[in-house]
Short mmCIF file of C-alpha atoms and ligand atoms in Angstrom, two decimals:
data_model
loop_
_atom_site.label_atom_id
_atom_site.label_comp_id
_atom_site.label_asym_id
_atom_site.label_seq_id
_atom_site.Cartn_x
_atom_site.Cartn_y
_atom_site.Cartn_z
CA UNK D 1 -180.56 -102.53 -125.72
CA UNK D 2 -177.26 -104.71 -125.04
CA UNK D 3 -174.81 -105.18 -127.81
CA UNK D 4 -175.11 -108.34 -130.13
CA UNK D 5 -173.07 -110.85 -128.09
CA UNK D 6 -174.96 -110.09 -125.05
CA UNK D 7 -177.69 -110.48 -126.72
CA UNK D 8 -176.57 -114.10 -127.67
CA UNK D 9 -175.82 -115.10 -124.77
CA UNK D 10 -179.06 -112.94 -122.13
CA UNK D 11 -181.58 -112.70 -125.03
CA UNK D 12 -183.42 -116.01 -124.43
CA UNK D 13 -184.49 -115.79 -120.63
CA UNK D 14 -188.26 -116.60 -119.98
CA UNK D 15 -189.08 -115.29 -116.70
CA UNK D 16 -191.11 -118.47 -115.86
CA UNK D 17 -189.30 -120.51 -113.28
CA UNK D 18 -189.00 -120.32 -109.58
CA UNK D 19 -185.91 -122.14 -109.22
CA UNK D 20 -183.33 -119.85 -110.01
CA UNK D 21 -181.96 -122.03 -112.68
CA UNK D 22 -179.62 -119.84 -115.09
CA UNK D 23 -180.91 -121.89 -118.02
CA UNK D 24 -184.63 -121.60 -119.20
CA UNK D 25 -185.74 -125.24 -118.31
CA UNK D 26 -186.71 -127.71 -120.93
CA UNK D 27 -190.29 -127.91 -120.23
CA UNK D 28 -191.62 -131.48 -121.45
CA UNK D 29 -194.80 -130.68 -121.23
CA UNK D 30 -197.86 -131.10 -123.98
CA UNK D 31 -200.66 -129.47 -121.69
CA UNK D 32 -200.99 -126.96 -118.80
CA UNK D 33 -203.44 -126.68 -116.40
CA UNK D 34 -205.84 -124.23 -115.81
CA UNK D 35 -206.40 -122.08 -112.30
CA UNK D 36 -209.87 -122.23 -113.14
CA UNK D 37 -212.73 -121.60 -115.74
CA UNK D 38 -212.07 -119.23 -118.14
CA UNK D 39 -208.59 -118.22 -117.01
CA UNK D 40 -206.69 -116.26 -119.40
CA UNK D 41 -203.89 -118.44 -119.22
CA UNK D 42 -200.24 -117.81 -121.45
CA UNK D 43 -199.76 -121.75 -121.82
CA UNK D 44 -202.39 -124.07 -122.70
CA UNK D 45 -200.77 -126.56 -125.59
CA UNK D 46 -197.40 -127.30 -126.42
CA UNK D 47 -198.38 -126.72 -130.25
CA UNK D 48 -199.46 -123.64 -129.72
CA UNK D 49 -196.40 -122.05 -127.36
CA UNK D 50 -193.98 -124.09 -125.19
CA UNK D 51 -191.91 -121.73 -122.53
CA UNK D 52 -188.23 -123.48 -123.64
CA UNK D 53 -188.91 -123.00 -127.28
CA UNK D 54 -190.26 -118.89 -126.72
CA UNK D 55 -187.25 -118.69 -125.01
CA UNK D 56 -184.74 -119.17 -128.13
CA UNK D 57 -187.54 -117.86 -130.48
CA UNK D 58 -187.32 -114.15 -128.29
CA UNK D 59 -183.66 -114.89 -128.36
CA UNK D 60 -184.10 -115.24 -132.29
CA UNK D 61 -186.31 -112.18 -132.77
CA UNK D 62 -183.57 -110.04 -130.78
CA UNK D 63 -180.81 -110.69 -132.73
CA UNK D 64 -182.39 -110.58 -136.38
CA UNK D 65 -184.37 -107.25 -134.98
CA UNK D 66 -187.46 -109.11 -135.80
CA UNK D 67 -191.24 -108.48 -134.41
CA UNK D 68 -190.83 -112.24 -133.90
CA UNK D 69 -189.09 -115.35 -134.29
CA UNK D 70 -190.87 -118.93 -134.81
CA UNK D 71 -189.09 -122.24 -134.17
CA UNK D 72 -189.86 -124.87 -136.42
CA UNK D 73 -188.93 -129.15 -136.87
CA UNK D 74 -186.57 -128.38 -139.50
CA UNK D 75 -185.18 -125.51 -141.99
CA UNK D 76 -187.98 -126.75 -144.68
CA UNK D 77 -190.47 -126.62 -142.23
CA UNK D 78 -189.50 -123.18 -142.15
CA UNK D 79 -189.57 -122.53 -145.72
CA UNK D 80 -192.64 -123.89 -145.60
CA UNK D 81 -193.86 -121.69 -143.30
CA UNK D 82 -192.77 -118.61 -145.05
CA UNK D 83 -194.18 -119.76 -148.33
CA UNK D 84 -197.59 -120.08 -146.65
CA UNK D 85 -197.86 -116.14 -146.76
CA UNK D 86 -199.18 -116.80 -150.68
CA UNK D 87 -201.71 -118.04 -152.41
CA UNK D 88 -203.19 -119.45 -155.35
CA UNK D 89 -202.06 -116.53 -158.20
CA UNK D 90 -199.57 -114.71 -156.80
CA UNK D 91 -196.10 -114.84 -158.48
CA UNK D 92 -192.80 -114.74 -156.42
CA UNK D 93 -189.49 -113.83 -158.52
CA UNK D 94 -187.29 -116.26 -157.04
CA UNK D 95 -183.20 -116.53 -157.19
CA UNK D 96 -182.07 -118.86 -159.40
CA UNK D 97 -179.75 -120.70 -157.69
CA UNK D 98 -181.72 -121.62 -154.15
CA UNK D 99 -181.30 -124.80 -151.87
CA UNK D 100 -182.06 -128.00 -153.37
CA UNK D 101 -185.40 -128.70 -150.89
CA UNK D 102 -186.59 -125.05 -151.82
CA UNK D 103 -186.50 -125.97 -155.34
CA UNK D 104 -188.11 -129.29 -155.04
CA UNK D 105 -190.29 -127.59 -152.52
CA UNK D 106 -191.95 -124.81 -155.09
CA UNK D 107 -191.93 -127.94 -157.87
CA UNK D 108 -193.83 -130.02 -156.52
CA UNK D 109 -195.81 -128.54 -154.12
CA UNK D 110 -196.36 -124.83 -155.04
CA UNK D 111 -196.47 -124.76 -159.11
CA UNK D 112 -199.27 -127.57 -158.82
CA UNK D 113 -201.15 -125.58 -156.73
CA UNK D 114 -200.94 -122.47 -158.74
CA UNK D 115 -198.39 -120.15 -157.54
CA UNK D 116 -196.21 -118.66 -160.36
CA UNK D 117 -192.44 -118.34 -159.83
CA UNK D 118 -190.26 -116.52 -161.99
CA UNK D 119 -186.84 -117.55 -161.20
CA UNK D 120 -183.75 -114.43 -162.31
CA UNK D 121 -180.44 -114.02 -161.16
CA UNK D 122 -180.93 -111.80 -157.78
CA UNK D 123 -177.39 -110.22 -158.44
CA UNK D 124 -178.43 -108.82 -161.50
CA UNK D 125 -181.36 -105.85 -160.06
CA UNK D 126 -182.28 -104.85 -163.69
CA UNK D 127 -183.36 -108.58 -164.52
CA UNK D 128 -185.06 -108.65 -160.88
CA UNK D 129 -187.07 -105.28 -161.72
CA UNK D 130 -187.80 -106.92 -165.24
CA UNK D 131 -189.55 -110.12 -163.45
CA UNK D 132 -191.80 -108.27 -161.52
CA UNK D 133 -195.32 -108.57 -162.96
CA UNK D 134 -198.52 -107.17 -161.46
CA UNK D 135 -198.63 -110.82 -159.73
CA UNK D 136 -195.78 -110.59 -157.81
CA UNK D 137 -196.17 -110.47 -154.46
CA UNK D 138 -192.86 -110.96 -153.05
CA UNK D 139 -188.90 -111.33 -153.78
CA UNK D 140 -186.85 -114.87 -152.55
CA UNK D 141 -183.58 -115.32 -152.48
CA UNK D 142 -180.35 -116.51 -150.36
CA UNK D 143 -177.75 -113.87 -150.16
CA UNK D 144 -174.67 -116.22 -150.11
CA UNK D 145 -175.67 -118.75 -152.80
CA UNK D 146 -174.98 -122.72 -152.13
CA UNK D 147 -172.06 -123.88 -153.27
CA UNK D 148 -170.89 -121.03 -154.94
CA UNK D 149 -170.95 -118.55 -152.82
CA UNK D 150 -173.01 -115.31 -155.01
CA UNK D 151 -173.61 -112.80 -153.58
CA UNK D 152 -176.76 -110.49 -153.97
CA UNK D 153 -176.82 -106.74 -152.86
CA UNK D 154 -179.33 -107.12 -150.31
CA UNK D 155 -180.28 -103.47 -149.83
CA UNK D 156 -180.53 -102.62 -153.61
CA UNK D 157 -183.10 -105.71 -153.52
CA UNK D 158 -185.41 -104.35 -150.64
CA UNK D 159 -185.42 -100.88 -152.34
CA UNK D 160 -187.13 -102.68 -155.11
CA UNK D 161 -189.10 -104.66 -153.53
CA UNK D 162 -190.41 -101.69 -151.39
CA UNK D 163 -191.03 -99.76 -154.75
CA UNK D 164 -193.41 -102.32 -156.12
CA UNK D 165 -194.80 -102.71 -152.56
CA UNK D 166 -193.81 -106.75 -152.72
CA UNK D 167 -192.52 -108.34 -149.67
CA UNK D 168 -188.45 -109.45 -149.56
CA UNK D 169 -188.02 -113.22 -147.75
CA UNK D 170 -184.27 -114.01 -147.79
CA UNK D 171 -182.95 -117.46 -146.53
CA UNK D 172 -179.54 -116.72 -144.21
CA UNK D 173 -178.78 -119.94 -143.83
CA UNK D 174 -175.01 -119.39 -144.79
CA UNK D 175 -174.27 -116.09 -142.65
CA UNK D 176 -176.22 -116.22 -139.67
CA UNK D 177 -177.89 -112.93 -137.83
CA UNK D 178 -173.92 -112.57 -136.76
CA UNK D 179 -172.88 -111.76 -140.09
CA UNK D 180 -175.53 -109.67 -141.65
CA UNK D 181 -179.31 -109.00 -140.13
CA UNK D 182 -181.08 -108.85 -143.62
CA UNK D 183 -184.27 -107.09 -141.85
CA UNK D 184 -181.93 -104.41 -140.99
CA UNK D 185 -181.17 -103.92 -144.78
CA UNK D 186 -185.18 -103.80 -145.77
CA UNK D 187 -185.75 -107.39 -146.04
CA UNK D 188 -189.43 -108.47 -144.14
CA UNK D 189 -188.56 -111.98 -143.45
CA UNK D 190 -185.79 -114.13 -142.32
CA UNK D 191 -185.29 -117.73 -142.83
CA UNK D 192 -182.35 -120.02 -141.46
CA UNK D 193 -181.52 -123.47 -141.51
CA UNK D 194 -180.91 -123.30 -137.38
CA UNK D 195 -179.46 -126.54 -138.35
CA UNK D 196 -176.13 -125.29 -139.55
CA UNK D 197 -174.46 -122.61 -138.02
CA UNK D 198 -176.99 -121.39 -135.64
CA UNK D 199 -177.03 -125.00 -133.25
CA UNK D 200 -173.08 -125.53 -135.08
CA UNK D 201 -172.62 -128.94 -133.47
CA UNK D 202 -174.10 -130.94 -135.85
CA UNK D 203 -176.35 -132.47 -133.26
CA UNK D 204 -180.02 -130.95 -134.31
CA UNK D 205 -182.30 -130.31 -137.33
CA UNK D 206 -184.53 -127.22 -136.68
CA UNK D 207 -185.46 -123.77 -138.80
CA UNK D 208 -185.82 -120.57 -138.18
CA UNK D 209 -188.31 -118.11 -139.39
CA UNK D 210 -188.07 -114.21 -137.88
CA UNK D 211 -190.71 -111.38 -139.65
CA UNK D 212 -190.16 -107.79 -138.84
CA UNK D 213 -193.44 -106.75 -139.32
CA UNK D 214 -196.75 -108.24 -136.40
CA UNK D 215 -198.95 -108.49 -139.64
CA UNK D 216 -196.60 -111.26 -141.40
CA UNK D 217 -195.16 -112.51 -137.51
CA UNK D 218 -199.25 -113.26 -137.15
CA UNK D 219 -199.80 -115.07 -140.48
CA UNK D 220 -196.63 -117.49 -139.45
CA UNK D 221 -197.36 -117.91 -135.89
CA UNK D 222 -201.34 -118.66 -137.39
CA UNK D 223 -199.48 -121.31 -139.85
CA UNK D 224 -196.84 -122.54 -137.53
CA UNK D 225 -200.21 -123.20 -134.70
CA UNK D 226 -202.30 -124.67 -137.36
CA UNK D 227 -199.57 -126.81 -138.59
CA UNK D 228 -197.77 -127.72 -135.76
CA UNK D 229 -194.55 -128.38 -137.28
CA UNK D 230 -192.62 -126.75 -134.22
CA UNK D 231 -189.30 -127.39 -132.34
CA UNK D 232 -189.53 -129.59 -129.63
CA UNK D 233 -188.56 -128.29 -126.10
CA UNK D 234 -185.24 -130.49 -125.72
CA UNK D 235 -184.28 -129.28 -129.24
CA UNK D 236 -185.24 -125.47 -128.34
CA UNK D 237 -183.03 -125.99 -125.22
CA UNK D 238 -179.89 -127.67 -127.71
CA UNK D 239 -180.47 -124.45 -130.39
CA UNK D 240 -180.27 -122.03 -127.50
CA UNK D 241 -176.94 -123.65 -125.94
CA UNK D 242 -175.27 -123.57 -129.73
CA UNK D 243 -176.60 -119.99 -130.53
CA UNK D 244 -174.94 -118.73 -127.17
CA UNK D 245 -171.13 -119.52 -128.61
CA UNK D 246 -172.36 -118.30 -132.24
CA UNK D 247 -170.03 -115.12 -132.77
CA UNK D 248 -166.60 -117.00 -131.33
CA UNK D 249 -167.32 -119.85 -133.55
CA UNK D 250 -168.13 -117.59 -136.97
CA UNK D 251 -164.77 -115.72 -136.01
CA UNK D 252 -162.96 -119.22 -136.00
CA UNK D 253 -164.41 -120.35 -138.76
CA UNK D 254 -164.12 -116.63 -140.81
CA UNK D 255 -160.17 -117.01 -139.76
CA UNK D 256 -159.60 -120.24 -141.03
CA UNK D 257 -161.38 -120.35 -143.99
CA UNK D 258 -158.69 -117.50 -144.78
CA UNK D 259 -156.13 -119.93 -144.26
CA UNK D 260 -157.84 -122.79 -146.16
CA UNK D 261 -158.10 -120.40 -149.04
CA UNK D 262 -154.42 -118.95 -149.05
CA UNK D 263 -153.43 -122.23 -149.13
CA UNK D 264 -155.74 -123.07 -152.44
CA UNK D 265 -154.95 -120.28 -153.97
CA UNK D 266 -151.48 -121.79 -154.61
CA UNK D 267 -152.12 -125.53 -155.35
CA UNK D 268 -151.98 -127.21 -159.03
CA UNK D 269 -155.11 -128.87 -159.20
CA UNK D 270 -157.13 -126.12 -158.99
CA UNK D 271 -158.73 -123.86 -161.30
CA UNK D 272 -160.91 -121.43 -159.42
CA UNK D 273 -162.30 -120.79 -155.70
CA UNK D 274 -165.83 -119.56 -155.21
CA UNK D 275 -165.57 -117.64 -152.00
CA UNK D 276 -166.40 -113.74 -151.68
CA UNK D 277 -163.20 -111.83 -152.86
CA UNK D 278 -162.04 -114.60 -154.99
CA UNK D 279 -163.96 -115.07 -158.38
CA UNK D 280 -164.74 -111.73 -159.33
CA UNK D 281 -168.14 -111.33 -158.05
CA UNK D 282 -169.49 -107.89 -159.13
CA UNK D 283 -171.67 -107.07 -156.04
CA UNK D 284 -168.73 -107.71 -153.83
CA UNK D 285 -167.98 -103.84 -153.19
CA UNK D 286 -171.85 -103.28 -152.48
CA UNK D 287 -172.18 -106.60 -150.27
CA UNK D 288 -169.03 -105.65 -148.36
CA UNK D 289 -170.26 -103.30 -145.84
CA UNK D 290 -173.58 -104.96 -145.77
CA UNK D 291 -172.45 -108.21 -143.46
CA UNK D 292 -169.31 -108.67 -141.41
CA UNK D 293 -168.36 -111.59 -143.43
CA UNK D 294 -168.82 -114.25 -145.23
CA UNK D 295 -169.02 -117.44 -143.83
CA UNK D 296 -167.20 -120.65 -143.36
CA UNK D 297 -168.38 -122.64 -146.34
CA UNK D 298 -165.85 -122.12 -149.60
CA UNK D 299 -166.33 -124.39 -153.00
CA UNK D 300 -163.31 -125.11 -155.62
CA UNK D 301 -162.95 -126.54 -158.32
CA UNK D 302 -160.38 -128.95 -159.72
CA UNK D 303 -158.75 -128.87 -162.97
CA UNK D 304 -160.90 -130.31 -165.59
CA UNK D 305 -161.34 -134.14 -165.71
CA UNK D 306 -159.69 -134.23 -162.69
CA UNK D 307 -162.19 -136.68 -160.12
CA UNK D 308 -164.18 -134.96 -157.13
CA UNK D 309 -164.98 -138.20 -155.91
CA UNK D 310 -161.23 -139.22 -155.55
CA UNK D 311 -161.09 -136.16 -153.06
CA UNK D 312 -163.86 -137.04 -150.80
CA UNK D 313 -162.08 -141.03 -150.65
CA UNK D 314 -159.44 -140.01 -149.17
CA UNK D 315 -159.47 -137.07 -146.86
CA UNK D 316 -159.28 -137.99 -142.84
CA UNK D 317 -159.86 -134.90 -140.75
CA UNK D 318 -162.37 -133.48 -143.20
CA UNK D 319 -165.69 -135.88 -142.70
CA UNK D 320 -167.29 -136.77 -145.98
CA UNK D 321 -170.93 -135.40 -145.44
CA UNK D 322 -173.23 -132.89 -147.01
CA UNK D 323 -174.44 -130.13 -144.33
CA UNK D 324 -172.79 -127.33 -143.12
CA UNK D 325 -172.00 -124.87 -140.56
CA UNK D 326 -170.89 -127.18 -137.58
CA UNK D 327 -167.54 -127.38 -135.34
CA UNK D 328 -166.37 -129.91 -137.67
CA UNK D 329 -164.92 -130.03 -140.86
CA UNK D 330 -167.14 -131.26 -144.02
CA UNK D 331 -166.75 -132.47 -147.44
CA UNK D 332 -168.82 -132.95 -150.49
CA UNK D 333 -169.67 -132.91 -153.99
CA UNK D 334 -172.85 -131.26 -154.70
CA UNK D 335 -173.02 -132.15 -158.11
CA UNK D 336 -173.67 -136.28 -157.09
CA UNK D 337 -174.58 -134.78 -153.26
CA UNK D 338 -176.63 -131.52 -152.07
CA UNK D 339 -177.56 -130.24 -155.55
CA UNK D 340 -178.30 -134.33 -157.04
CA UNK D 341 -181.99 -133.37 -157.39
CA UNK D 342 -181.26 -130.48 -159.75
CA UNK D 343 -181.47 -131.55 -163.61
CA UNK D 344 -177.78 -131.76 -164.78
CA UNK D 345 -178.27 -129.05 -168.19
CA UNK D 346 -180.17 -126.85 -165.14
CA UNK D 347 -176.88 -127.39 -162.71
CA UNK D 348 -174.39 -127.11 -165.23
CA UNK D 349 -176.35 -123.14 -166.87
CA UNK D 350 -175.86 -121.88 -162.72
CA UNK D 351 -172.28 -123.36 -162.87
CA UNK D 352 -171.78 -126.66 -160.67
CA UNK D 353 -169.08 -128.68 -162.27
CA UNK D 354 -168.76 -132.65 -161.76
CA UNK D 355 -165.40 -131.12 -160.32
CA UNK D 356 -167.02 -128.80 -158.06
CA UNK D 357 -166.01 -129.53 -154.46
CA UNK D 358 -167.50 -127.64 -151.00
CA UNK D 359 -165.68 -127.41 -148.13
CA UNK D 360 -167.66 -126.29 -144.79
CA UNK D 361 -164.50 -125.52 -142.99
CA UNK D 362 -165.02 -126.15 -139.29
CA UNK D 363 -163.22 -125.01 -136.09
CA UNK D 364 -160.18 -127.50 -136.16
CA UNK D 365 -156.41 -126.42 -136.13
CA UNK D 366 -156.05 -124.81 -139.54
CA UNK D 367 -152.24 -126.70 -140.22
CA UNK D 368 -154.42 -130.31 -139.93
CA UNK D 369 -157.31 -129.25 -142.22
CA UNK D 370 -154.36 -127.79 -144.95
CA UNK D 371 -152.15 -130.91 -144.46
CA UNK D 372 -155.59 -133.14 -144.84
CA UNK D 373 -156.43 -131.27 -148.31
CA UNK D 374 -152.79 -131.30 -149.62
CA UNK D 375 -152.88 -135.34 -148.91
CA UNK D 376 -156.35 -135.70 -150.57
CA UNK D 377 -155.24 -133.63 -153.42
CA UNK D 378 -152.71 -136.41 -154.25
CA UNK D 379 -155.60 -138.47 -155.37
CA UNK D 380 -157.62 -137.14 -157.77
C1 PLP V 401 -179.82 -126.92 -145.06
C2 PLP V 401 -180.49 -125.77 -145.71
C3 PLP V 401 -181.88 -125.66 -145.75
C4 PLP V 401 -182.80 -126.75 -145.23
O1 PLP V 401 -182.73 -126.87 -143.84
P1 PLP V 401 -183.01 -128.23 -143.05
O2 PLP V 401 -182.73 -127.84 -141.66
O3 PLP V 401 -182.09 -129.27 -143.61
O4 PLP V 401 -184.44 -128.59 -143.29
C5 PLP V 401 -182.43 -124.53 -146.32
N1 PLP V 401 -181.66 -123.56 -146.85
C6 PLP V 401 -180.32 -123.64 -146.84
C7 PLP V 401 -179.53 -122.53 -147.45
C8 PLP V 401 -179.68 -124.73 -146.27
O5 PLP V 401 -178.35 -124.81 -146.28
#
């Protein structure tokens, strides 16, 4: 078994071409022939398995330590996907401050058709154990929170889970397998937007879905064939390339968030910084040895009455644009931006401020993105 960034870099060969080629081939293909009647053939239908896309989805299962990993069109085609594992009566105990689609997802699509969700505050175990009922059937939660950056003990979470024999899905969107490999720490299943820092250049939408048991990997792949909302070969090919240069880009962007934040720490406008370390968080001890850190993405907010949108106007080297995770610099404010769709009395009881602003700090020369704030700071 090679060590992680081996893995990133040799996990994803498919031993299917002829040509020597040191990248798996994009195969744009939608059908395969057969040698004859009745062949037993591993290709037949790009819906059902395409060779560029089990490339990065081996690649995927390696490094989360997975049974197997499923490509799919988009991170909520993902979510999708792992939502499909319920039915009509179960409950799921759900964290209460999830991605905006994920919410919108389970409102409108999920409650109507009669799963119950019982949302609690995943850092909190004692209110977690509290929600489960004799419905539940499984925990969800992300264990870096969007925008302000919670954190949930994910081990003390699986060992519940695993009492009540209920399933633990956590969406990883904000670490990546290269900070923390949740199904290494008792979770089942795996989610990621490979849209942020997993492709990193901005350049793809796709999702990830990894189970570490065959049981739940067949129930996905069964959903993901039925459903057919997979990754298409080109964008396999793209997700592979950016998942190759995954751990030097987290360590650039893990070193100058650190110098984004020291530079916060001492400006005026400012009130408080949501990053891991920095606002108290009482699982940070626990979560500390459970990932290697904590991302790229930090939120802050300005003094009150002070105007977010003043910010965004005038920064330069920072690009004004929700998403996250790429080699560029981002800016936005999720109360008018990523978290819009949330009612504001529902936004304000989880904490995002009109003043709350998120930074997704990108792989630039730390002394432009610092000058860039200090300039936009002038503004609001
Ligand atoms: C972006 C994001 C998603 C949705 O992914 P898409 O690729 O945009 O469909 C889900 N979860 C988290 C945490 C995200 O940041």
């Amino acid at each position: 078994m090679s060590k992680f960034n081996t893995t990133l870099i040799h996990g994803g060969k498919v031993d299917d071409n002829n040509t020597g080629a040191i990248n798996t081939p994009v195969y744009n293909s939608s059908t395969y022939v057969y040698p004859k009647f009745g062949a037993d053939v591993r290709w037949d239908y790009e819906r059902s398995g395409n060779p560029t896309r089990a490339s990065v989805e081996q690649l995927l299962a390696k490094l989360e330590n997975g049974f197997a990993g499923f490509a799919f069109a988009s991170g909520m085609a993902a979510i999708t996907a792992a939502f499909s594992l319920f039915k009509p009566g179960d409950n799921i105990v759900i964290g209460e401050n999830i991605y905006g689609g994920t919410f919108r997802y389970i409102n409108e699509y999920l409650k109507p058709n009669g799963i119950t969700f019982t949302s609690v505050d995943t850092r909190d175990s004692d209110a977690v154990e509290k929600a489960i009922s004799a419905d539940t059937k499984a925990i969800y939660f992300e264990t870096v929170t969007n925008p302000l950056l919670q954190l949930t003990d994910v081990r003390q979470i699986t060992a519940i889970a695993k009492k009540h024999h209920i399933l633990t899905l956590i969406d990883n969107t904000f670490l990546s397998p290269y900070l923390q490999q949740p199904l290494n720490l008792g979770a089942d299943v795996v989610i990621h937007s490979a849209t942020k820092y997993l492709a990193g250049h901005s350049d793809l939408v796709a999702g990830v879905v990894v189970a570490k048991d065959k049981d739940v990997a067949e129930q996905i792949y069964n959903y993901q064939n039925t459903t057919g909302a997979v990754l298409p070969p080109q964008e396999s090919s793209i997700l592979q390339r950016g998942i190759q240069t995954l751990a030097v880009r987290m360590d650039r962007h893990l070193f100058n968030v650190q110098k984004v934040i020291e530079f916060l720490e001492k400006d005026s406008h400012i009130s408080v910084i949501h990053y891991p370390g920095h606002d108290g968080d009482k699982n940070f001890e626990a979560i500390k040895d459970e990932c290697k850190g904590f991302g790229g993405v930090l939120s802050f907010e300005l003094n009150p009455g002070l105007d977010a949108k003043e910010f965004v106007n005038h920064i330069k080297v920072f690009s004004f644009a929700v998403s996250l995770g790429a080699v560029e610099s981002l800016a936005e404010v999720p109360a008018f931006q990523s978290h819009a769709e949330i009612p504001r009395e529902e936004r304000l009881k989880v904490g995002i401020k009109d003043e709350l602003i998120r930074l997704s700090i990108g792989l630039e020369d730390y002394h432009d993105l610092i000058d860039d704030i200090k300039q936009a700071l002038e503004y609001v």
